[in-house]
Each structure stands twice: as structure tokens, then as C-alpha cells.
PDB file of C-alpha atoms and ligand atoms in Angstrom:
ATOM      1  CA  UNK A1179     -50.329  62.902  29.515  1.00 44.00           C
ATOM      2  CA  UNK A1180     -52.821  61.887  32.510  1.00 49.00           C
ATOM      3  CA  UNK A1181     -53.296  58.603  33.637  1.00 54.00           C
ATOM      4  CA  UNK A1182     -57.045  58.262  33.252  1.00 53.00           C
ATOM      5  CA  UNK A1183     -56.261  54.768  35.058  1.00 53.00           C
ATOM      6  CA  UNK A1184     -55.321  56.161  37.968  1.00 48.00           C
ATOM      7  CA  UNK A1185     -58.116  59.188  38.222  1.00 47.00           C
ATOM      8  CA  UNK A1186     -60.243  56.571  37.782  1.00 49.00           C
ATOM      9  CA  UNK A1187     -59.488  54.935  41.095  1.00 45.00           C
ATOM     10  CA  UNK A1188     -58.774  57.945  43.007  1.00 47.00           C
ATOM     11  CA  UNK A1189     -62.519  59.130  41.966  1.00 44.00           C
ATOM     12  CA  UNK A1190     -63.729  55.713  43.532  1.00 44.00           C
ATOM     13  CA  UNK A1191     -61.990  55.912  46.663  1.00 43.00           C
ATOM     14  CA  UNK A1192     -63.448  59.712  46.817  1.00 40.00           C
ATOM     15  CA  UNK A1193     -67.420  58.372  46.135  1.00 41.00           C
ATOM     16  CA  UNK A1194     -66.319  55.007  48.736  1.00 41.00           C
ATOM     17  CA  UNK A1195     -66.213  55.164  52.961  1.00 37.00           C
ATOM     18  CA  UNK A1196     -62.603  54.174  52.867  1.00 37.00           C
ATOM     19  CA  UNK A1197     -62.078  52.815  56.590  1.00 36.00           C
ATOM     20  CA  UNK A1198     -58.468  52.952  57.757  1.00 43.00           C
ATOM     21  CA  UNK A1199     -57.737  48.930  58.363  1.00 83.00           C
ATOM     22  CA  UNK A1200     -56.247  47.433  55.941  1.00 97.00           C
ATOM     23  CA  UNK A1201     -57.105  45.878  52.976  1.00 98.00           C
ATOM     24  CA  UNK A1202     -55.584  42.638  52.010  1.00 98.00           C
ATOM     25  CA  UNK A1203     -56.276  39.559  48.986  1.00 98.00           C
ATOM     26  CA  UNK A1204     -55.278  36.234  49.549  1.00 98.00           C
ATOM     27  CA  UNK A1205     -55.828  34.338  46.486  1.00 99.00           C
ATOM     28  CA  UNK A1206     -56.429  30.994  46.791  1.00 98.00           C
ATOM     29  CA  UNK A1207     -57.801  31.563  50.624  1.00 98.00           C
ATOM     30  CA  UNK A1208     -59.968  28.947  51.078  1.00 98.00           C
ATOM     31  CA  UNK A1209     -58.383  26.375  52.531  1.00 98.00           C
ATOM     32  CA  UNK A1210     -55.081  25.106  53.947  1.00 98.00           C
ATOM     33  CA  UNK A1211     -51.718  27.838  53.663  1.00 98.00           C
ATOM     34  CA  UNK A1212     -54.303  30.405  52.485  1.00 98.00           C
ATOM     35  CA  UNK A1213     -56.923  30.162  54.269  1.00 98.00           C
ATOM     36  CA  UNK A1214     -54.523  30.273  57.123  1.00 98.00           C
ATOM     37  CA  UNK A1215     -52.635  33.502  56.120  1.00 98.00           C
ATOM     38  CA  UNK A1216     -56.252  34.994  56.044  1.00 98.00           C
ATOM     39  CA  UNK A1217     -57.533  33.869  59.086  1.00 98.00           C
ATOM     40  CA  UNK A1218     -53.346  35.534  60.339  1.00 98.00           C
ATOM     41  CA  UNK A1219     -54.503  38.506  58.450  1.00 98.00           C
ATOM     42  CA  UNK A1220     -57.532  38.693  59.079  1.00 97.00           C
ATOM     43  CA  UNK A1221     -56.274  38.490  63.689  1.00 97.00           C
ATOM     44  CA  UNK A1222     -54.346  40.940  62.674  1.00 96.00           C
ATOM     45  CA  UNK A1223     -57.228  43.658  62.112  1.00 96.00           C
ATOM     46  CA  UNK A1224     -56.799  43.133  58.930  1.00 97.00           C
ATOM     47  CA  UNK A1225     -60.466  43.870  55.681  1.00 97.00           C
ATOM     48  CA  UNK A1226     -59.066  40.425  54.093  1.00 98.00           C
ATOM     49  CA  UNK A1227     -60.433  39.203  50.414  1.00 98.00           C
ATOM     50  CA  UNK A1228     -60.392  35.359  50.088  1.00 98.00           C
ATOM     51  CA  UNK A1229     -60.313  35.154  45.921  1.00 99.00           C
ATOM     52  CA  UNK A1230     -60.419  31.804  44.920  1.00 99.00           C
ATOM     53  CA  UNK A1231     -62.458  29.514  43.094  1.00 98.00           C
ATOM     54  CA  UNK A1232     -64.334  28.362  45.594  1.00 98.00           C
ATOM     55  CA  UNK A1233     -65.353  29.857  49.177  1.00 98.00           C
ATOM     56  CA  UNK A1234     -63.906  29.458  52.261  1.00 97.00           C
ATOM     57  CA  UNK A1235     -65.705  27.874  55.787  1.00 95.00           C
ATOM     58  CA  UNK A1236     -65.676  30.841  57.342  1.00 94.00           C
ATOM     59  CA  UNK A1237     -67.904  33.887  57.327  1.00 92.00           C
ATOM     60  CA  UNK A1238     -65.374  36.088  59.273  1.00 93.00           C
ATOM     61  CA  UNK A1239     -63.538  36.143  55.575  1.00 98.00           C
ATOM     62  CA  UNK A1240     -65.318  38.473  52.747  1.00 98.00           C
ATOM     63  CA  UNK A1241     -65.215  36.135  49.513  1.00 98.00           C
ATOM     64  CA  UNK A1242     -64.596  36.870  45.817  1.00 98.00           C
ATOM     65  CA  UNK A1243     -65.410  34.020  42.788  1.00 98.00           C
ATOM     66  CA  UNK A1244     -62.075  34.934  40.973  1.00 99.00           C
ATOM     67  CA  UNK A1245     -60.260  32.421  38.613  1.00 99.00           C
ATOM     68  CA  UNK A1246     -56.808  34.043  39.228  1.00 98.00           C
ATOM     69  CA  UNK A1247     -55.403  32.885  35.436  1.00 98.00           C
ATOM     70  CA  UNK A1248     -58.682  34.618  33.727  1.00 98.00           C
ATOM     71  CA  UNK A1249     -57.568  38.360  33.376  1.00 98.00           C
ATOM     72  CA  UNK A1250     -61.427  39.376  32.964  1.00 99.00           C
ATOM     73  CA  UNK A1251     -62.045  37.811  36.388  1.00 99.00           C
ATOM     74  CA  UNK A1252     -58.820  39.718  37.887  1.00 99.00           C
ATOM     75  CA  UNK A1253     -59.661  42.745  36.167  1.00 98.00           C
ATOM     76  CA  UNK A1254     -63.345  42.228  37.965  1.00 98.00           C
ATOM     77  CA  UNK A1255     -62.280  41.385  41.754  1.00 99.00           C
ATOM     78  CA  UNK A1256     -60.014  44.953  41.350  1.00 98.00           C
ATOM     79  CA  UNK A1257     -62.383  46.842  40.036  1.00 98.00           C
ATOM     80  CA  UNK A1258     -64.663  45.121  43.571  1.00 98.00           C
ATOM     81  CA  UNK A1259     -62.115  45.812  45.824  1.00 98.00           C
ATOM     82  CA  UNK A1260     -62.018  49.597  43.680  1.00 98.00           C
ATOM     83  CA  UNK A1261     -65.545  49.999  44.425  1.00 98.00           C
ATOM     84  CA  UNK A1262     -66.554  48.381  48.111  1.00 97.00           C
ATOM     85  CA  UNK A1263     -62.979  49.387  49.376  1.00 97.00           C
ATOM     86  CA  UNK A1264     -61.308  52.005  47.788  1.00 97.00           C
ATOM     87  CA  UNK A1265     -57.819  51.170  48.735  1.00 97.00           C
ATOM     88  CA  UNK A1266     -55.663  47.830  48.282  1.00 98.00           C
ATOM     89  CA  UNK A1267     -53.102  47.774  50.741  1.00 98.00           C
ATOM     90  CA  UNK A1268     -51.563  43.620  51.420  1.00 98.00           C
ATOM     91  CA  UNK A1269     -51.893  41.349  48.114  1.00 98.00           C
ATOM     92  CA  UNK A1270     -50.941  37.633  48.599  1.00 99.00           C
ATOM     93  CA  UNK A1271     -50.508  35.380  46.132  1.00 99.00           C
ATOM     94  CA  UNK A1272     -50.794  32.201  47.558  1.00 98.00           C
ATOM     95  CA  UNK A1273     -53.106  30.187  44.819  1.00 98.00           C
ATOM     96  CA  UNK A1274     -51.359  26.710  43.480  1.00 98.00           C
ATOM     97  CA  UNK A1275     -51.730  23.638  42.203  1.00 97.00           C
ATOM     98  CA  UNK A1276     -49.022  20.677  41.556  1.00 95.00           C
ATOM     99  CA  UNK A1277     -49.098  17.572  39.453  1.00 94.00           C
ATOM    100  CA  UNK A1278     -46.680  14.430  40.020  1.00 93.00           C
ATOM    101  CA  UNK A1279     -45.105  13.595  36.317  1.00 95.00           C
ATOM    102  CA  UNK A1280     -42.282  12.245  35.793  1.00 97.00           C
ATOM    103  CA  UNK A1281     -40.812  14.745  32.253  1.00 98.00           C
ATOM    104  CA  UNK A1282     -40.882  12.414  29.996  1.00 98.00           C
ATOM    105  CA  UNK A1283     -44.045  11.625  30.148  1.00 98.00           C
ATOM    106  CA  UNK A1284     -45.299  14.599  30.744  1.00 98.00           C
ATOM    107  CA  UNK A1285     -47.939  16.018  28.149  1.00 98.00           C
ATOM    108  CA  UNK A1286     -47.788  19.977  27.280  1.00 98.00           C
ATOM    109  CA  UNK A1287     -50.882  20.197  28.650  1.00 98.00           C
ATOM    110  CA  UNK A1288     -49.883  19.041  32.248  1.00 97.00           C
ATOM    111  CA  UNK A1289     -46.928  22.351  32.055  1.00 98.00           C
ATOM    112  CA  UNK A1290     -49.704  24.793  30.252  1.00 98.00           C
ATOM    113  CA  UNK A1291     -52.001  24.298  33.305  1.00 98.00           C
ATOM    114  CA  UNK A1292     -49.090  24.563  35.971  1.00 98.00           C
ATOM    115  CA  UNK A1293     -47.845  27.378  34.421  1.00 98.00           C
ATOM    116  CA  UNK A1294     -51.131  29.492  34.372  1.00 98.00           C
ATOM    117  CA  UNK A1295     -52.570  28.983  37.932  1.00 98.00           C
ATOM    118  CA  UNK A1296     -48.645  29.465  39.610  1.00 98.00           C
ATOM    119  CA  UNK A1297     -47.252  31.626  37.420  1.00 99.00           C
ATOM    120  CA  UNK A1298     -49.640  33.739  35.063  1.00 99.00           C
ATOM    121  CA  UNK A1299     -51.533  34.933  38.292  1.00 99.00           C
ATOM    122  CA  UNK A1300     -48.664  35.926  39.971  1.00 99.00           C
ATOM    123  CA  UNK A1301     -48.022  38.325  36.546  1.00 99.00           C
ATOM    124  CA  UNK A1302     -51.887  39.223  36.273  1.00 99.00           C
ATOM    125  CA  UNK A1303     -52.580  40.127  39.902  1.00 99.00           C
ATOM    126  CA  UNK A1304     -49.458  41.620  40.983  1.00 99.00           C
ATOM    127  CA  UNK A1305     -50.125  44.022  37.070  1.00 99.00           C
ATOM    128  CA  UNK A1306     -54.164  44.313  37.564  1.00 98.00           C
ATOM    129  CA  UNK A1307     -53.089  45.383  41.888  1.00 98.00           C
ATOM    130  CA  UNK A1308     -50.929  48.360  40.565  1.00 98.00           C
ATOM    131  CA  UNK A1309     -53.625  51.140  39.873  1.00 98.00           C
ATOM    132  CA  UNK A1310     -55.510  50.142  43.495  1.00 98.00           C
ATOM    133  CA  UNK A1311     -51.873  50.216  45.655  1.00 98.00           C
ATOM    134  CA  UNK A1312     -50.842  53.283  44.056  1.00 98.00           C
ATOM    135  CA  UNK A1313     -53.811  55.336  44.815  1.00 96.00           C
ATOM    136  CA  UNK A1314     -52.288  57.384  47.239  1.00 96.00           C
ATOM    137  CA  UNK A1315     -54.671  56.268  50.162  1.00 95.00           C
ATOM    138  CA  UNK A1316     -52.880  52.710  50.886  1.00 95.00           C
ATOM    139  CA  UNK A1317     -50.736  52.362  53.877  1.00 91.00           C
ATOM    140  CA  UNK A1318     -47.378  49.852  53.862  1.00 95.00           C
ATOM    141  CA  UNK A1319     -48.400  48.844  50.504  1.00 98.00           C
ATOM    142  CA  UNK A1320     -47.253  44.881  50.447  1.00 98.00           C
ATOM    143  CA  UNK A1321     -47.046  41.785  48.061  1.00 99.00           C
ATOM    144  CA  UNK A1322     -45.982  38.528  49.293  1.00 99.00           C
ATOM    145  CA  UNK A1323     -45.884  35.692  46.657  1.00 99.00           C
ATOM    146  CA  UNK A1324     -46.122  31.600  48.036  1.00 99.00           C
ATOM    147  CA  UNK A1325     -42.917  30.509  46.447  1.00 98.00           C
ATOM    148  CA  UNK A1326     -41.756  26.546  47.140  1.00 98.00           C
ATOM    149  CA  UNK A1327     -38.053  24.948  48.575  1.00 98.00           C
ATOM    150  CA  UNK A1328     -39.174  23.869  45.478  1.00 98.00           C
ATOM    151  CA  UNK A1329     -38.380  26.384  43.180  1.00 98.00           C
ATOM    152  CA  UNK A1330     -35.037  25.812  45.236  1.00 98.00           C
ATOM    153  CA  UNK A1331     -34.264  22.332  44.786  1.00 97.00           C
ATOM    154  CA  UNK A1332     -35.966  19.315  42.965  1.00 97.00           C
ATOM    155  CA  UNK A1333     -38.143  16.825  44.294  1.00 94.00           C
ATOM    156  CA  UNK A1334     -38.441  14.188  41.409  1.00 94.00           C
ATOM    157  CA  UNK A1335     -41.212  13.943  39.406  1.00 94.00           C
ATOM    158  CA  UNK A1336     -42.314  17.950  39.963  1.00 95.00           C
ATOM    159  CA  UNK A1337     -39.769  19.464  37.020  1.00 98.00           C
ATOM    160  CA  UNK A1338     -42.867  22.421  36.163  1.00 98.00           C
ATOM    161  CA  UNK A1339     -43.643  22.612  39.714  1.00 97.00           C
ATOM    162  CA  UNK A1340     -40.639  23.431  40.755  1.00 98.00           C
ATOM    163  CA  UNK A1341     -39.941  25.512  37.322  1.00 98.00           C
ATOM    164  CA  UNK A1342     -43.217  27.164  38.084  1.00 98.00           C
ATOM    165  CA  UNK A1343     -42.230  28.558  41.873  1.00 98.00           C
ATOM    166  CA  UNK A1344     -38.651  29.468  40.992  1.00 98.00           C
ATOM    167  CA  UNK A1345     -40.701  32.052  38.069  1.00 99.00           C
ATOM    168  CA  UNK A1346     -42.590  32.953  40.890  1.00 99.00           C
ATOM    169  CA  UNK A1347     -39.358  33.652  43.310  1.00 98.00           C
ATOM    170  CA  UNK A1348     -37.464  35.165  40.339  1.00 98.00           C
ATOM    171  CA  UNK A1349     -40.588  37.556  39.422  1.00 99.00           C
ATOM    172  CA  UNK A1350     -40.645  38.475  42.877  1.00 99.00           C
ATOM    173  CA  UNK A1351     -37.134  40.571  42.547  1.00 98.00           C
ATOM    174  CA  UNK A1352     -38.615  42.163  39.594  1.00 98.00           C
ATOM    175  CA  UNK A1353     -41.451  43.541  41.345  1.00 99.00           C
ATOM    176  CA  UNK A1354     -39.687  44.493  44.224  1.00 99.00           C
ATOM    177  CA  UNK A1355     -37.374  46.378  41.432  1.00 98.00           C
ATOM    178  CA  UNK A1356     -40.017  47.632  39.813  1.00 99.00           C
ATOM    179  CA  UNK A1357     -42.993  48.415  42.552  1.00 99.00           C
ATOM    180  CA  UNK A1358     -39.950  49.873  44.981  1.00 98.00           C
ATOM    181  CA  UNK A1359     -39.972  53.562  43.325  1.00 98.00           C
ATOM    182  CA  UNK A1360     -44.297  53.752  43.786  1.00 98.00           C
ATOM    183  CA  UNK A1361     -43.417  52.392  47.770  1.00 98.00           C
ATOM    184  CA  UNK A1362     -44.451  48.657  47.175  1.00 98.00           C
ATOM    185  CA  UNK A1363     -42.285  46.049  49.015  1.00 98.00           C
ATOM    186  CA  UNK A1364     -42.194  42.607  47.452  1.00 99.00           C
ATOM    187  CA  UNK A1365     -41.242  39.381  48.939  1.00 99.00           C
ATOM    188  CA  UNK A1366     -41.626  35.695  48.477  1.00 99.00           C
ATOM    189  CA  UNK A1367     -42.490  32.818  51.021  1.00 99.00           C
ATOM    190  CA  UNK A1368     -40.979  29.273  50.312  1.00 98.00           C
ATOM    191  CA  UNK A1369     -42.540  27.141  52.343  1.00 98.00           C
ATOM    192  CA  UNK A1370     -41.227  23.300  53.588  1.00 98.00           C
ATOM    193  CA  UNK A1371     -42.972  20.594  54.036  1.00 97.00           C
ATOM    194  CA  UNK A1372     -46.254  22.163  55.401  1.00 97.00           C
ATOM    195  CA  UNK A1373     -49.058  19.592  56.460  1.00 94.00           C
ATOM    196  CA  UNK A1374     -51.716  19.923  54.157  1.00 94.00           C
ATOM    197  CA  UNK A1375     -54.104  17.448  52.468  1.00 89.00           C
ATOM    198  CA  UNK A1376     -51.229  17.500  49.414  1.00 80.00           C
ATOM    199  CA  UNK A1377     -48.543  16.221  51.571  1.00 84.00           C
ATOM    200  CA  UNK A1378     -50.995  13.166  53.537  1.00 79.00           C
ATOM    201  CA  UNK A1379     -51.550  12.156  50.117  1.00 75.00           C
ATOM    202  CA  UNK A1380     -48.076  11.056  50.010  1.00 81.00           C
ATOM    203  CA  UNK A1381     -47.516  10.525  53.417  1.00 82.00           C
ATOM    204  CA  UNK A1382     -50.397   7.407  53.047  1.00 82.00           C
ATOM    205  CA  UNK A1383     -48.598   5.990  50.591  1.00 86.00           C
ATOM    206  CA  UNK A1384     -46.416   3.938  52.964  1.00 91.00           C
ATOM    207  CA  UNK A1385     -47.621   1.295  54.677  1.00 91.00           C
ATOM    208  CA  UNK A1386     -46.077   2.676  58.160  1.00 94.00           C
ATOM    209  CA  UNK A1387     -47.529   6.207  58.631  1.00 91.00           C
ATOM    210  CA  UNK A1388     -45.643   6.331  61.945  1.00 92.00           C
ATOM    211  CA  UNK A1389     -42.000   4.961  60.814  1.00 93.00           C
ATOM    212  CA  UNK A1390     -42.418   7.975  57.853  1.00 93.00           C
ATOM    213  CA  UNK A1391     -43.819  10.811  59.829  1.00 92.00           C
ATOM    214  CA  UNK A1392     -41.105  10.567  62.076  1.00 93.00           C
ATOM    215  CA  UNK A1393     -38.282  10.269  59.076  1.00 92.00           C
ATOM    216  CA  UNK A1394     -40.008  12.937  57.352  1.00 93.00           C
ATOM    217  CA  UNK A1395     -39.352  15.129  60.825  1.00 94.00           C
ATOM    218  CA  UNK A1396     -36.193  13.672  61.269  1.00 93.00           C
ATOM    219  CA  UNK A1397     -34.598  16.012  57.640  1.00 94.00           C
ATOM    220  CA  UNK A1398     -35.649  19.101  60.166  1.00 96.00           C
ATOM    221  CA  UNK A1399     -33.656  20.646  62.532  1.00 96.00           C
ATOM    222  CA  UNK A1400     -37.136  22.214  64.208  1.00 98.00           C
ATOM    223  CA  UNK A1401     -37.858  18.118  64.721  1.00 96.00           C
ATOM    224  CA  UNK A1402     -41.326  18.753  63.326  1.00 96.00           C
ATOM    225  CA  UNK A1403     -43.070  19.762  60.250  1.00 95.00           C
ATOM    226  CA  UNK A1404     -44.539  22.799  58.623  1.00 97.00           C
ATOM    227  CA  UNK A1405     -48.078  23.747  59.649  1.00 98.00           C
ATOM    228  CA  UNK A1406     -50.199  26.595  58.006  1.00 98.00           C
ATOM    229  CA  UNK A1407     -49.940  29.075  60.058  1.00 98.00           C
ATOM    230  CA  UNK A1408     -45.710  28.674  60.106  1.00 98.00           C
ATOM    231  CA  UNK A1409     -46.713  31.013  56.753  1.00 98.00           C
ATOM    232  CA  UNK A1410     -49.493  33.123  57.850  1.00 98.00           C
ATOM    233  CA  UNK A1411     -47.416  34.177  60.876  1.00 98.00           C
ATOM    234  CA  UNK A1412     -44.074  35.005  58.190  1.00 98.00           C
ATOM    235  CA  UNK A1413     -46.883  36.190  55.903  1.00 98.00           C
ATOM    236  CA  UNK A1414     -48.404  38.707  58.159  1.00 98.00           C
ATOM    237  CA  UNK A1415     -44.382  39.951  59.038  1.00 98.00           C
ATOM    238  CA  UNK A1416     -43.733  40.591  55.892  1.00 98.00           C
ATOM    239  CA  UNK A1417     -46.611  42.486  55.316  1.00 98.00           C
ATOM    240  CA  UNK A1418     -46.078  44.636  58.059  1.00 97.00           C
ATOM    241  CA  UNK A1419     -44.329  47.939  58.872  1.00 97.00           C
ATOM    242  CA  UNK A1420     -42.312  45.952  61.205  1.00 97.00           C
ATOM    243  CA  UNK A1421     -40.615  44.434  57.788  1.00 98.00           C
ATOM    244  CA  UNK A1422     -40.140  47.894  55.928  1.00 98.00           C
ATOM    245  CA  UNK A1423     -36.776  47.347  54.893  1.00 98.00           C
ATOM    246  CA  UNK A1424     -37.292  43.905  53.233  1.00 98.00           C
ATOM    247  CA  UNK A1425     -38.130  43.083  50.158  1.00 99.00           C
ATOM    248  CA  UNK A1426     -37.179  40.933  46.699  1.00 99.00           C
ATOM    249  CA  UNK A1427     -36.833  37.940  49.251  1.00 98.00           C
ATOM    250  CA  UNK A1428     -37.350  34.813  49.387  1.00 98.00           C
ATOM    251  CA  UNK A1429     -37.894  33.795  53.469  1.00 98.00           C
ATOM    252  CA  UNK A1430     -37.162  29.966  53.349  1.00 98.00           C
ATOM    253  CA  UNK A1431     -39.993  29.063  56.467  1.00 98.00           C
ATOM    254  CA  UNK A1432     -38.779  25.250  55.997  1.00 98.00           C
ATOM    255  CA  UNK A1433     -37.824  24.185  60.148  1.00 98.00           C
ATOM    256  CA  UNK A1434     -33.905  24.378  58.553  1.00 98.00           C
ATOM    257  CA  UNK A1435     -34.451  21.544  55.974  1.00 97.00           C
ATOM    258  CA  UNK A1436     -32.734  23.279  53.669  1.00 97.00           C
ATOM    259  CA  UNK A1437     -29.374  24.215  55.836  1.00 96.00           C
ATOM    260  CA  UNK A1438     -29.137  20.327  56.569  1.00 92.00           C
ATOM    261  CA  UNK A1439     -26.531  18.426  54.201  1.00 92.00           C
ATOM    262  CA  UNK A1440     -28.191  14.737  53.429  1.00 86.00           C
ATOM    263  CA  UNK A1441     -25.939  12.111  54.550  1.00 84.00           C
ATOM    264  CA  UNK A1442     -26.839   8.214  54.012  1.00 86.00           C
ATOM    265  CA  UNK A1443     -28.821   6.780  56.871  1.00 75.00           C
ATOM    266  CA  UNK A1444     -26.506   4.659  57.772  1.00 81.00           C
TER     267      UNK A1444
HETATM  268  P1  NAD B1975     -54.510  24.011  48.436  1.00 76.49           P
HETATM  269  O1  NAD B1975     -54.740  22.970  46.932  1.00 76.49           O
HETATM  270  O2  NAD B1975     -54.843  23.026  49.817  1.00 76.49           O
HETATM  271  O3  NAD B1975     -54.674  25.387  48.569  1.00 76.49           O
HETATM  272  C1  NAD B1975     -54.979  26.132  47.009  1.00 76.49           C
HETATM  273  C2  NAD B1975     -56.022  26.807  46.874  1.00 76.49           C
HETATM  274  O4  NAD B1975     -56.597  27.788  45.696  1.00 76.49           O
HETATM  275  C3  NAD B1975     -57.304  25.953  47.035  1.00 76.49           C
HETATM  276  O5  NAD B1975     -58.513  26.781  48.014  1.00 76.49           O
HETATM  277  C4  NAD B1975     -57.889  26.270  45.239  1.00 76.49           C
HETATM  278  O6  NAD B1975     -59.169  26.305  45.646  1.00 76.49           O
HETATM  279  C5  NAD B1975     -57.470  27.512  45.004  1.00 76.49           C
HETATM  280  N1  NAD B1975     -56.432  28.109  43.832  1.00 76.49           N
HETATM  281  C6  NAD B1975     -56.472  26.765  42.883  1.00 76.49           C
HETATM  282  N2  NAD B1975     -56.098  27.565  41.605  1.00 76.49           N
HETATM  283  C7  NAD B1975     -56.932  28.135  41.446  1.00 76.49           C
HETATM  284  C8  NAD B1975     -57.453  29.511  40.384  1.00 76.49           C
HETATM  285  N3  NAD B1975     -57.385  29.418  39.021  1.00 76.49           N
HETATM  286  N4  NAD B1975     -57.762  30.633  40.614  1.00 76.49           N
HETATM  287  C9  NAD B1975     -58.591  30.468  41.905  1.00 76.49           C
HETATM  288  N5  NAD B1975     -58.151  29.970  42.718  1.00 76.49           N
HETATM  289  C10 NAD B1975     -57.660  28.854  42.265  1.00 76.49           C
HETATM  290  O7  NAD B1975     -53.055  24.115  48.483  1.00 76.49           O
HETATM  291  P2  NAD B1975     -52.414  24.735  49.387  1.00 76.49           P
HETATM  292  O8  NAD B1975     -51.224  23.214  50.579  1.00 76.49           O
HETATM  293  O9  NAD B1975     -52.718  25.069  50.558  1.00 76.49           O
HETATM  294  O10 NAD B1975     -51.111  25.391  49.127  1.00 76.49           O
HETATM  295  C11 NAD B1975     -51.065  27.106  48.909  1.00 76.49           C
HETATM  296  C12 NAD B1975     -49.686  27.577  48.089  1.00 76.49           C
HETATM  297  O11 NAD B1975     -49.061  27.222  48.794  1.00 76.49           O
HETATM  298  C13 NAD B1975     -48.930  26.878  46.879  1.00 76.49           C
HETATM  299  O12 NAD B1975     -49.144  27.881  45.767  1.00 76.49           O
HETATM  300  C14 NAD B1975     -48.131  25.439  46.882  1.00 76.49           C
HETATM  301  O13 NAD B1975     -47.604  25.906  45.632  1.00 76.49           O
HETATM  302  C15 NAD B1975     -47.294  26.636  48.228  1.00 76.49           C
HETATM  303  N6  NAD B1975     -46.719  25.462  48.259  1.00 76.49           N
HETATM  304  C16 NAD B1975     -47.665  24.230  48.936  1.00 76.49           C
HETATM  305  C17 NAD B1975     -46.537  23.826  50.499  1.00 76.49           C
HETATM  306  C18 NAD B1975     -47.629  22.404  51.101  1.00 76.49           C
HETATM  307  O14 NAD B1975     -46.844  21.643  51.555  1.00 76.49           O
HETATM  308  N7  NAD B1975     -48.651  22.431  50.846  1.00 76.49           N
HETATM  309  C19 NAD B1975     -45.169  23.626  50.447  1.00 76.49           C
HETATM  310  C20 NAD B1975     -44.516  24.273  49.567  1.00 76.49           C
HETATM  311  C21 NAD B1975     -45.371  25.501  48.726  1.00 76.49           C
END
């Protein structure tokens, strides 16, 4: 039986000018970690499409307004990439949101909203990218999911966020297994404490910002907090041919924090 979806994508490829550059989609690439990832791939010579609700403040990146929880919106994104670029080599599922709420006070809407943005989006993007990544022109196709160390261990009041990131980690394993035979690798990056406004808000709760920053730095054997570029560098590597024997893995990028057993601050 013919696979008309694949044939349609193949025809689109013939009808468009396919460049030799890799084409990369970064969800949630308008700011912070996603923007650093998008810039990292752009610096590596790729054509980068930011799929976000808002545009990035950087005109070297292409932008497609996309709501990653919405199937129609993701379908439209993939159709655009097929007709304009004819290929998709790398998908970075980075869009994500968090809330801070104790389990006993959490309402069903909180749970559903976080699960939609953090988990449903990864499923939709991964499923709908498949025809484009297997149309015969993708170079070393790879998917990189952004999970979190909070999928591996807990911070209080982050129950749904942690559960969503654990799900991303698990889905990464399945994607690696199911897409592996088609030549697509899939890995996750679990960032630790990355200096972004989300964490700045946490720090600002404390009157002695210098003290709390230095306490948090001390949790990290490398002696500093993470930068969005730390995640970007790892994403570019994981999507490259140099990582060709790595799939189904979750790489913790957390300055060694997860290697350190807590001791009382005596
Ligand atoms: P951020 O809030 O600065 O950026 C998230 C981006 O996702 C925004 O541009 C936003 O517009 C976009 N987005 C949200 N909902 C969307 C939707 N429905 N459709 C399309 N785009 C949507 O977050 P960040 O700090 O840069 O984090 C990026 C990723 O890294 C997230 O998945 C987050 O969970 C993960 N992470 C962050 C940290 C950290 O310390 N900042 C640590 C671990 C993991």
C-alpha cells in the first residue's frame, strides 16, 4: 500500500530548492534557553525556525508563530517547513512552562495546562515531524528534548512540573526506540539551575541576594550557575554527527549538582 503522506512530502521536496544546510526547528525559541539554542544552531550554519507564540528579538532567525499544544498549529508549521525548506534535520522540543503550587492546592486546570505545554507538545511535534525527517533528504536527523533535573529529583511545590519532565524523559526513550530504525536519534537534556528570569524571581524573594546566590553556587561542584549557552552547546553537539552513537539518553547539564549528596550546613 502506498504511503500518500510520504509521497506528498517527497513531491514538495522536488518542487522546492533544497539547500545543503541543515534545517532546525526550536520550539519556545523566542527567549532564554530556547533562544540560545536557536542561536547556537544558527552559528553552526543551520537554517533555524523558531516555533513560538512570540517572535525572537533576533532577525537572523526565522519565526513561525506556533502554539505547540495545538495539533492544527503544529500541522501548519510542518507544512510550511516542507514547502519552504523541503527538509527537517533537527527538532528541538524546548517550549515549557512551570508553576509553583503544593499538590494539596493544585487544581485540575493547573495539572492539564502544564502537561499540555510540556508533554503533549513533545508528542505532537515528534509525531508530525516524522514524515519530514524521513523524506530521504534529512542529514543525520535528530530530536533533542529539553527535560529538567526536576524530572529526576524533586523541588517542593513543583509536583506537576516534575511529573511533566519525567514524562519527557520517558518519551525520549520510546522515540529513540521507535524512530531509531528510520535513522533518527532522540536524546534529552536535563538542565539544572540555568540563569533565566524564572530563577531570578526565586532569588529575588530573599533579602540578601548575594548570600543566596553564593549558597546556590556552592551546590554546584563547578562553582557557578548555568547559562542558556551551556544547554545550547549540548543541544548542538547531541544533534551533530559527532554524537551519532548516542540515542535514548538524558544528559544532565547541571554543573555537577546531581552528583553531590546533600550534607547539613554545619
Ligand atoms: P522561558 O519561559 O524563558 O521560555 C519558554 C518559551 O516557550 C517562551 O518563549 C514561550 O513563549 C514559549 N512557549 C510557552 N508556551 C508555548 C506554546 N504553547 N507554544 C509555543 N511556545 C510556547 O523558559 P526557559 O527558562 O528558557 O526554559 C526553556 C525550557 O527549559 C523549558 O522547557 C523549561 O522547563 C526547561 N528548563 C529550564 C530551566 C531553567 O533553569 N530555566 C531548568 C530546567 C529546565
